[in-house]
CSV table of C-alpha atoms in Angstrom, one decimal:
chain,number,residue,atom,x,y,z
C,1,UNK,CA,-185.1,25.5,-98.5
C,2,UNK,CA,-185.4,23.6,-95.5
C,3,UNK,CA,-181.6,23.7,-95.0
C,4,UNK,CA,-181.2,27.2,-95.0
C,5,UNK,CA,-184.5,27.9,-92.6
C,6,UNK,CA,-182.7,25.8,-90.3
C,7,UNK,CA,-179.1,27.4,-90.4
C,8,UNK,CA,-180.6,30.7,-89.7
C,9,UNK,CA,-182.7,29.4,-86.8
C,10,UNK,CA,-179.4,28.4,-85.3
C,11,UNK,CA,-177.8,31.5,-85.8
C,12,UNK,CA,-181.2,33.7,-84.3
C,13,UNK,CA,-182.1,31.5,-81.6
C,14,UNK,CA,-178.4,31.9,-80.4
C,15,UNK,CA,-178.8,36.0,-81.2
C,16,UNK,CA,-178.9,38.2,-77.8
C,17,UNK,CA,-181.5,40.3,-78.8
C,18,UNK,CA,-183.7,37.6,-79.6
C,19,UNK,CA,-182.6,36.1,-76.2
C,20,UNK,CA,-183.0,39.8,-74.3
C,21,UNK,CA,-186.8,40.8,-75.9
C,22,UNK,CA,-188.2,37.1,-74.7
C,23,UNK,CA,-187.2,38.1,-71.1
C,24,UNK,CA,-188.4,41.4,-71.4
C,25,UNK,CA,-192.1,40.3,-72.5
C,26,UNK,CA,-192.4,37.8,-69.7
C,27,UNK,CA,-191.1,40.6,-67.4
C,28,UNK,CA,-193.4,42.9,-68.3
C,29,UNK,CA,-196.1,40.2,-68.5
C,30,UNK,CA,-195.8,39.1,-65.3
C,31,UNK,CA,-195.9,42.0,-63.7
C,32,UNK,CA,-198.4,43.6,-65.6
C,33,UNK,CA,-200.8,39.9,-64.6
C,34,UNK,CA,-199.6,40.6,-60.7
C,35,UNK,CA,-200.4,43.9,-60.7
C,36,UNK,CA,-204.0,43.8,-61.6
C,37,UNK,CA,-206.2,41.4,-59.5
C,38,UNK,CA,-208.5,41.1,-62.5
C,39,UNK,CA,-206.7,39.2,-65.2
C,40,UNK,CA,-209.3,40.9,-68.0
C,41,UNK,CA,-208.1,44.5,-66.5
C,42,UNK,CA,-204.3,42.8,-66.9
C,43,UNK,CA,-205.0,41.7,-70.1
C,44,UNK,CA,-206.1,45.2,-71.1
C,45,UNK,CA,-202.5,46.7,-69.9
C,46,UNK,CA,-201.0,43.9,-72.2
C,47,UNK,CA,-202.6,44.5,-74.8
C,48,UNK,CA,-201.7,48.3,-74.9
C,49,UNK,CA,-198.2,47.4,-74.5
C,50,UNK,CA,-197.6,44.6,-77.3
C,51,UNK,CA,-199.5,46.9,-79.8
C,52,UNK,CA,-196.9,49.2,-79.3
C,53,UNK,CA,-194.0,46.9,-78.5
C,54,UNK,CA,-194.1,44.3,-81.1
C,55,UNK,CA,-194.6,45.8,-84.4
C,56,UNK,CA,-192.0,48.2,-83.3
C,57,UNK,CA,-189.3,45.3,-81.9
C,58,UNK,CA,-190.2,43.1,-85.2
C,59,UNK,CA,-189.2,45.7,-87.8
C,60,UNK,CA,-186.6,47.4,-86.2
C,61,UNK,CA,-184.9,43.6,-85.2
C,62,UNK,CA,-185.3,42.2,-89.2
C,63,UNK,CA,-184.1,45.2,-90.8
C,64,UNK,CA,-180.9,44.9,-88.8
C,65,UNK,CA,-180.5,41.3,-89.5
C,66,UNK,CA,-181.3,41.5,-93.5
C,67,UNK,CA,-179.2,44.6,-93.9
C,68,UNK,CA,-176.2,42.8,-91.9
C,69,UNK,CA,-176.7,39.2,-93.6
C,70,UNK,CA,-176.4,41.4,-97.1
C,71,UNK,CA,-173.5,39.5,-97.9
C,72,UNK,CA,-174.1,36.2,-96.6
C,73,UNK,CA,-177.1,36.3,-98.9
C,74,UNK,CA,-175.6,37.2,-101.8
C,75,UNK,CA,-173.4,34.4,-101.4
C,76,UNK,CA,-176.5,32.5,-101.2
C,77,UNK,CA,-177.6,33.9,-104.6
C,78,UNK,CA,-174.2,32.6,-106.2
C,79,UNK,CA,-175.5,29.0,-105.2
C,80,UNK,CA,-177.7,27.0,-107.4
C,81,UNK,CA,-180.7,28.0,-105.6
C,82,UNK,CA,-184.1,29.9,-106.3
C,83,UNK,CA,-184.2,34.1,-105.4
C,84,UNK,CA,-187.8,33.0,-103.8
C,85,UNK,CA,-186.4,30.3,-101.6
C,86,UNK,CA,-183.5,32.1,-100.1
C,87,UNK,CA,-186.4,35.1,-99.3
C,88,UNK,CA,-188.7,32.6,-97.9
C,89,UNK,CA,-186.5,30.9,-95.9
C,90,UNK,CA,-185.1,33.9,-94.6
C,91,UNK,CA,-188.7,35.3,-93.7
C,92,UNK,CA,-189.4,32.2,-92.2
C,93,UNK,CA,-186.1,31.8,-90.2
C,94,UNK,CA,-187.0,35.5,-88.9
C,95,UNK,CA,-190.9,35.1,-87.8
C,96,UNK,CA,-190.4,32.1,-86.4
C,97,UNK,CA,-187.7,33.0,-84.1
C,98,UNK,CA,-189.2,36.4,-83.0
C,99,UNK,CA,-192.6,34.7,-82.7
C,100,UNK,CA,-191.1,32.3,-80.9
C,101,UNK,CA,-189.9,35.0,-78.5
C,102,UNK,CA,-193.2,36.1,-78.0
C,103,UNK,CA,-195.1,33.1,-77.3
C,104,UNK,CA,-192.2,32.2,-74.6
C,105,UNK,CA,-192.5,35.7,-73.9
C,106,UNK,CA,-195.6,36.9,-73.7
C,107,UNK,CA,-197.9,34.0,-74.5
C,108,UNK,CA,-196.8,31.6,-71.6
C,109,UNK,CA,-197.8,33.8,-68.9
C,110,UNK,CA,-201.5,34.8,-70.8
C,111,UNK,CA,-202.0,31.0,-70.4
C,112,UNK,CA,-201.5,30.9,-67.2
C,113,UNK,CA,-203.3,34.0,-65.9
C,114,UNK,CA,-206.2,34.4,-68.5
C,115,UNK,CA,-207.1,31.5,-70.1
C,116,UNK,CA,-209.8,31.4,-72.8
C,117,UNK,CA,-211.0,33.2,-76.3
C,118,UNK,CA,-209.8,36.7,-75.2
C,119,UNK,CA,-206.1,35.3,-74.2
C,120,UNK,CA,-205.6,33.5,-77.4
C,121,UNK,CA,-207.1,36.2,-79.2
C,122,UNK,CA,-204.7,38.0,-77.8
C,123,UNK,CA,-201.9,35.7,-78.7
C,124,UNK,CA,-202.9,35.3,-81.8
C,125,UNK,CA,-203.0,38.7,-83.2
C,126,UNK,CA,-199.2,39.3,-81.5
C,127,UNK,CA,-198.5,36.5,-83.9
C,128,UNK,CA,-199.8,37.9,-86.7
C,129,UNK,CA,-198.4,41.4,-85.6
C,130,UNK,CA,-194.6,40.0,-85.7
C,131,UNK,CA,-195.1,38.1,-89.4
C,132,UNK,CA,-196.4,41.6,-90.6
C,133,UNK,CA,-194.2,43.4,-89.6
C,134,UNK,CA,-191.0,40.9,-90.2
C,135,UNK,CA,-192.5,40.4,-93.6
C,136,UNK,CA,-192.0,44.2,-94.6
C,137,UNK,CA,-188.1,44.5,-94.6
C,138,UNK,CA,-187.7,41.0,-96.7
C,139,UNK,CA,-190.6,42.0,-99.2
C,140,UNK,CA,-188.8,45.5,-99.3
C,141,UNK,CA,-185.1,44.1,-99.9
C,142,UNK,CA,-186.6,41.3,-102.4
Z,1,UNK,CA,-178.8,41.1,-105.6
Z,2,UNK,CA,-179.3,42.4,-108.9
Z,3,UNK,CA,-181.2,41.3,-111.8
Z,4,UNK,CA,-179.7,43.2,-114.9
Z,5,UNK,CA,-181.8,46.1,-116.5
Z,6,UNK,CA,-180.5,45.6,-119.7
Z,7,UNK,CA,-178.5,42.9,-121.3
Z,8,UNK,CA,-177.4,39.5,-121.0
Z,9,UNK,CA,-174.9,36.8,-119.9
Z,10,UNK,CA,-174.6,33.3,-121.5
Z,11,UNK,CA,-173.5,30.5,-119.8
Z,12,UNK,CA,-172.3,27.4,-121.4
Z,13,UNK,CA,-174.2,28.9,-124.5
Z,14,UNK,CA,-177.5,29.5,-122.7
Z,15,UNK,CA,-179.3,32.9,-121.4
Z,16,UNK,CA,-179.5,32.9,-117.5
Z,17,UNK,CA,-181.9,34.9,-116.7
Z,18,UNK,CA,-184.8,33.0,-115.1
Z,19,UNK,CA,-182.3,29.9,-114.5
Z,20,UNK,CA,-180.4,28.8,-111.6
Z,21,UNK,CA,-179.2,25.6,-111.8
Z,22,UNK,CA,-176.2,26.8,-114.4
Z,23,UNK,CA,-174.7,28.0,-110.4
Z,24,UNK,CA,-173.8,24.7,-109.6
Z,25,UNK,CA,-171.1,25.0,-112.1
Z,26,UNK,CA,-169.6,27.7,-110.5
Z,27,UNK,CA,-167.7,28.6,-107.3
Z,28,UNK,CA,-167.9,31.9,-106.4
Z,29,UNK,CA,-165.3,33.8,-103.5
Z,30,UNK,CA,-167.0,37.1,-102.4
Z,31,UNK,CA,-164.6,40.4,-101.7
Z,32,UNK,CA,-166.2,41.0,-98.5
Z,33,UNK,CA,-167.0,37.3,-96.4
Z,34,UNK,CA,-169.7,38.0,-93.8
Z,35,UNK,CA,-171.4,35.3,-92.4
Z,36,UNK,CA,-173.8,35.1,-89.9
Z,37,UNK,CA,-172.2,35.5,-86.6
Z,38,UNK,CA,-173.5,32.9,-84.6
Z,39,UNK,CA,-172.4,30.4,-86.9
Z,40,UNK,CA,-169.6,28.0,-86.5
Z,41,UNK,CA,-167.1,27.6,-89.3
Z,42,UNK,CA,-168.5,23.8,-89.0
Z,43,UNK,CA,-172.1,24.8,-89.3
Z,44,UNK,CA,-171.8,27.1,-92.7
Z,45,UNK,CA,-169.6,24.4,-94.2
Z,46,UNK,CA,-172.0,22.0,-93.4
Z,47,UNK,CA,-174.7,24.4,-94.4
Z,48,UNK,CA,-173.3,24.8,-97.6
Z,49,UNK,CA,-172.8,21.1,-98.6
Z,50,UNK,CA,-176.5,20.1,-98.0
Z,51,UNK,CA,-177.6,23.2,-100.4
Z,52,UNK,CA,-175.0,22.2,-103.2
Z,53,UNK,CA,-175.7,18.1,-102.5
Z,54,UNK,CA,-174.6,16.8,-105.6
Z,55,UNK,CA,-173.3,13.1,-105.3
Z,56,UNK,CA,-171.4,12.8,-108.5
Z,57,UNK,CA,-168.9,15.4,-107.3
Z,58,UNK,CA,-165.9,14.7,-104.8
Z,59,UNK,CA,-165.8,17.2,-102.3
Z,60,UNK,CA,-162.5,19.1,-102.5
Z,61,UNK,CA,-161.2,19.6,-98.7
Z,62,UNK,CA,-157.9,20.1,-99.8
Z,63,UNK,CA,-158.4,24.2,-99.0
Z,64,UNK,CA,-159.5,23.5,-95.8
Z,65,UNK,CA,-156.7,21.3,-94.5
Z,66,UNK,CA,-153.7,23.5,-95.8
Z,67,UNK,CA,-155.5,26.5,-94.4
Z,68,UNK,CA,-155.6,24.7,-91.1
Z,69,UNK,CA,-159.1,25.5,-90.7
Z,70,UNK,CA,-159.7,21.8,-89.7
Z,71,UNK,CA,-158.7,22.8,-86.2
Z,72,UNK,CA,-160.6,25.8,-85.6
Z,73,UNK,CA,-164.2,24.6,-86.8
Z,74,UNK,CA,-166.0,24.9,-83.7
Z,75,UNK,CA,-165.1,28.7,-83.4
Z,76,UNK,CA,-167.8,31.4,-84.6
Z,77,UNK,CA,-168.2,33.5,-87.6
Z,78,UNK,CA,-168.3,36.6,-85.3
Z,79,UNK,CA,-165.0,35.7,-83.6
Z,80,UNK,CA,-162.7,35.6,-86.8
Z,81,UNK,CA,-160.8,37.7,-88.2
Z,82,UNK,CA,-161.1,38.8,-91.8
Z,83,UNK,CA,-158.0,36.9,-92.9
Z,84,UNK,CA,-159.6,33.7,-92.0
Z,85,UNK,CA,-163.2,34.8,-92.9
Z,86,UNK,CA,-161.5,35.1,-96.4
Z,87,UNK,CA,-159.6,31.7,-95.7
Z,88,UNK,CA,-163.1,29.9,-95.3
Z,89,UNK,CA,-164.4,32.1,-98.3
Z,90,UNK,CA,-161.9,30.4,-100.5
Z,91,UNK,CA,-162.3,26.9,-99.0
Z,92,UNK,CA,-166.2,26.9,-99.8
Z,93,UNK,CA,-165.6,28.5,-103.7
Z,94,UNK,CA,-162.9,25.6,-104.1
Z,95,UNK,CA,-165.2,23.1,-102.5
Z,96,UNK,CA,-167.4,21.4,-104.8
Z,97,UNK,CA,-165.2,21.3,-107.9
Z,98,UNK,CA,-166.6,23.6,-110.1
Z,99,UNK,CA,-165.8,24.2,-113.8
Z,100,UNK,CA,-165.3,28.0,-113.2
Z,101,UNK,CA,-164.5,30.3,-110.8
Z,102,UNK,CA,-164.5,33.4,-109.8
Z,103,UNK,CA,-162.5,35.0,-107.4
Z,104,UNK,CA,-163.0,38.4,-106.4
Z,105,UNK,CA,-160.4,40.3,-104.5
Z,106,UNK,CA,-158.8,36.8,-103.5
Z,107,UNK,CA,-155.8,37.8,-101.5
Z,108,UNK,CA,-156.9,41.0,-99.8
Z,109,UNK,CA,-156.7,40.5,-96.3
Z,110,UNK,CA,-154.7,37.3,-96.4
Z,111,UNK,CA,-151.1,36.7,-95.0
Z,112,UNK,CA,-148.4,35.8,-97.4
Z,113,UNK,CA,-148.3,32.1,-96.0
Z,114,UNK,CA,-151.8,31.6,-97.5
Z,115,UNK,CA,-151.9,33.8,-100.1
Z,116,UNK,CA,-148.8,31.3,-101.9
Z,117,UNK,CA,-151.5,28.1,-100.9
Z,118,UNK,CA,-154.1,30.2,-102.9
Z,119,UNK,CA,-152.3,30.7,-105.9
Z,120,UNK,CA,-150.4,27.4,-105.8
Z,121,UNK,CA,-154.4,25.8,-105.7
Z,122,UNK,CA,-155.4,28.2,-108.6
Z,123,UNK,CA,-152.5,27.0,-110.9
Z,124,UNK,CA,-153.4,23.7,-110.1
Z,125,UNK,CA,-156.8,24.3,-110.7
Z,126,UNK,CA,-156.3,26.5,-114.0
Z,127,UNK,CA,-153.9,23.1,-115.1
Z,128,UNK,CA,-157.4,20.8,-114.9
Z,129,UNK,CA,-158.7,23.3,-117.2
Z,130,UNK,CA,-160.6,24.9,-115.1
Z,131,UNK,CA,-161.7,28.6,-116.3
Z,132,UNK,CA,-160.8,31.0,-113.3
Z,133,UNK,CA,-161.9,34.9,-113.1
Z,134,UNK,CA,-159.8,37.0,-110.6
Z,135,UNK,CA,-160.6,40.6,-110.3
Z,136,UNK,CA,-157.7,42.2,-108.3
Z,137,UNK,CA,-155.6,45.6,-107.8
Z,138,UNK,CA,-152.9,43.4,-106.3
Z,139,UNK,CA,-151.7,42.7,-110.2
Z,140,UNK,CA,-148.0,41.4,-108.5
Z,141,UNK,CA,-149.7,38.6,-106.7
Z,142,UNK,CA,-151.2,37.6,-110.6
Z,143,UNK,CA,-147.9,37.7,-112.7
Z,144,UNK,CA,-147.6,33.8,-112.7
Z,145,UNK,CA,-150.9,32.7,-112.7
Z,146,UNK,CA,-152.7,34.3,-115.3
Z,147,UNK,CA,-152.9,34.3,-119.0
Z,148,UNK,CA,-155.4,36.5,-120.2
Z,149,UNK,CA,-156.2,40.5,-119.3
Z,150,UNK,CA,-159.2,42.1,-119.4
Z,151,UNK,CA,-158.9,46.2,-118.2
Z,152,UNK,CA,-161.6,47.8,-117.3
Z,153,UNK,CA,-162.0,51.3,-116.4
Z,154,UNK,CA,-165.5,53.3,-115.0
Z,155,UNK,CA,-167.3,49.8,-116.3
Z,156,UNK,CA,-166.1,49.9,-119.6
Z,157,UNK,CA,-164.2,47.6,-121.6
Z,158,UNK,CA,-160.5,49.2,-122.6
Z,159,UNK,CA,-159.0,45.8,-123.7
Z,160,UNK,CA,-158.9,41.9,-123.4
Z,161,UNK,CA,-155.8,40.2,-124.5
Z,162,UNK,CA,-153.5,37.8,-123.7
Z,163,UNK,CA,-150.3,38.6,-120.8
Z,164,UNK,CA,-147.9,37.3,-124.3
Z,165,UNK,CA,-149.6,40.3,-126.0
Z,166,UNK,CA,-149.2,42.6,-123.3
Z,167,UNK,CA,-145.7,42.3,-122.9
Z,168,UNK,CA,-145.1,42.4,-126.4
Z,169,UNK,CA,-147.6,45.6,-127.2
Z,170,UNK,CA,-146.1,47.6,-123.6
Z,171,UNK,CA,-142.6,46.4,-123.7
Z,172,UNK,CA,-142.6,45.6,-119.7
Z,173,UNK,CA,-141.9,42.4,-118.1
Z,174,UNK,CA,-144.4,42.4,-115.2
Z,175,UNK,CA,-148.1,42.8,-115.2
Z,176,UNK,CA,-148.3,45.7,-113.0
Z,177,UNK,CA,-145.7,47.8,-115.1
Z,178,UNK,CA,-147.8,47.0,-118.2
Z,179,UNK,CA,-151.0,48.6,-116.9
Z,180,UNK,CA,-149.3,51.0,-115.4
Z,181,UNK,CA,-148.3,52.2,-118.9
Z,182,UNK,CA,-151.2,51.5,-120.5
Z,183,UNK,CA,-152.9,54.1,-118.0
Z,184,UNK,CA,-149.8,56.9,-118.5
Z,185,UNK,CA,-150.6,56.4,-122.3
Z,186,UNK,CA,-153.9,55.2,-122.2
Z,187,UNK,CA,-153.7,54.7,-126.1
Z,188,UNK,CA,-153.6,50.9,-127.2
């Protein structure tokens, strides 16, 4: 299981999209932090936006992937390998390369400009927002 | 992706459903090769020996080096063509020596060159006793290689008998000729 989490890291962490919405969280970070003198107000704005940006990103981004890797996985199947581990792995591959891109993304720059509970609240939940909502096309196609 | 409604398939004389360690006995060439596309040739080679690691068998390269992809494995999935996607499909069913294999749509896609290094590897294979399914519409490319028929038509079963039997029952010399009368008559 292992094996195969790590083979799809490799192939995400090299994916463009993955690559284009981690620099398009720490731009709208930034600015959104160098906007607002107050980093509580900032962290407001940011908020607003990940509530809206994430779930939507996450879905849309693992749907594409497990619909195009349709028949890399079933060649996966025809190995001597459990249907749960190849899901499992592939979730996991997934969330942890789009969570990834958020915490280079978006939880980097909350560190630096509002440290504390409310900033790793914050980062939390955007974690737990991109597992959701990765989780939902692999639980759908298993 | 599919676990059967209805029915069953046996496997060395046991059910698979629920089991999946019968796969290791089997080396399977998909019709359609996609792999991820970030991938080098190396890595899902590589990828595929660590999730089939079995240290009694002997790795069978011998795909790989007369398809030349020996030369080439640092290039990405998303780069090749489909002939060669279907060259590294072939390698990785061949790889790990199993007892049965199946092939499906082997030779679409692939230039003649390799197509006569595919079949030449099947005979081999099929002369260590190995039992090897093809499913094909290119029946020329099978003439010399197979022995048995199976026809099937809208998923059901019209016949299963040996090429000899064929011949004898059509009256035609080549494969493609004999289904092709089988289907003008369609009475056998």
């Amino acid at each position: 299981m292992k094996k195969i989490i790590k083979y799809v890291l490799l192939d995400l962490l090299r994916n463009r999209i993955i690559i284009a919405y981690t620099i398009f969280l720490a731009v709208i970070s930034l600015s959104v932090f160098n906007l607002e003198d107050n980093p509580s107000k900032g962290i407001l704005s940011l908020l607003n936006l990940v509530l809206i940006i994430v779930p939507l990103v996450s879905i849309v981004f693992s749907t594409i992937y497990v619909y195009n890797a349709a028949e890399f996985i079933e060649l996966l199947v025809s190995q001597p390998l459990r249907r749960v581990n190849i899901w499992l792995s592939i979730f996991t591959g997934l969330a942890s390369s789009v969570c990834m891109a958020f915490l280079v993304g978006c939880g980097i720059p909350v560190l630096i400009y509002a440290p504390g509970d409310t900033g790793l609240t914050m980062t939390a939940m955007g974690v737990l927002l991109t597992m959701v909502f990765v989780a939902l096309p692999c639980w759908h196609r298993y | 992706m599919v676990v059967p409604d209805s029915g069953f398939i046996t496997f060395n004389k046991r059910n698979i459903a629920h089991n999946w360690q019968y796969r290791s006995a089997i080396g399977y060439m998909p019709q359609i090769g996609r792999y991820p596309e970030n991938m080098t040739i190396a890595q899902v080679l590589d990828m595929m020996k660590d999730i089939r690691k079995q240290n009694a068998v002997q790795l069978d390269e011998e795909l790989i080096h007369l398809f030349k992809l020996d030369g080439m494995l640092h290039k990405r999935m998303g780069t090749l063509s489909g002939g060669t996607r279907q060259k590294v499909s072939a390698s990785l069913a061949f790889l790990f020596n199993p007892d049965v294999l199946i092939l499906d749509e082997p030779t679409a896609g692939l230039d003649p060159l390799s197509t006569e290094i595919l079949k030449e590897k099947i005979r081999k294979e099929k002369q260590q006793g190995k039992l090897i399914m093809i499913t094909s519409h290119f029946l020329s490319d099978l003439d010399d290689i197979i022995t048995e028929v199976i026809y099937m038509e809208e998923g059901k079963l019209k016949f299963h008998k040996s090429l000899d039997q064929l011949q004898l029952d059509t009256g035609e010399k080549t494969l493609s000729r004999a289904i092709a009368r089988v289907m003008q008559t369609s009475v056998i």
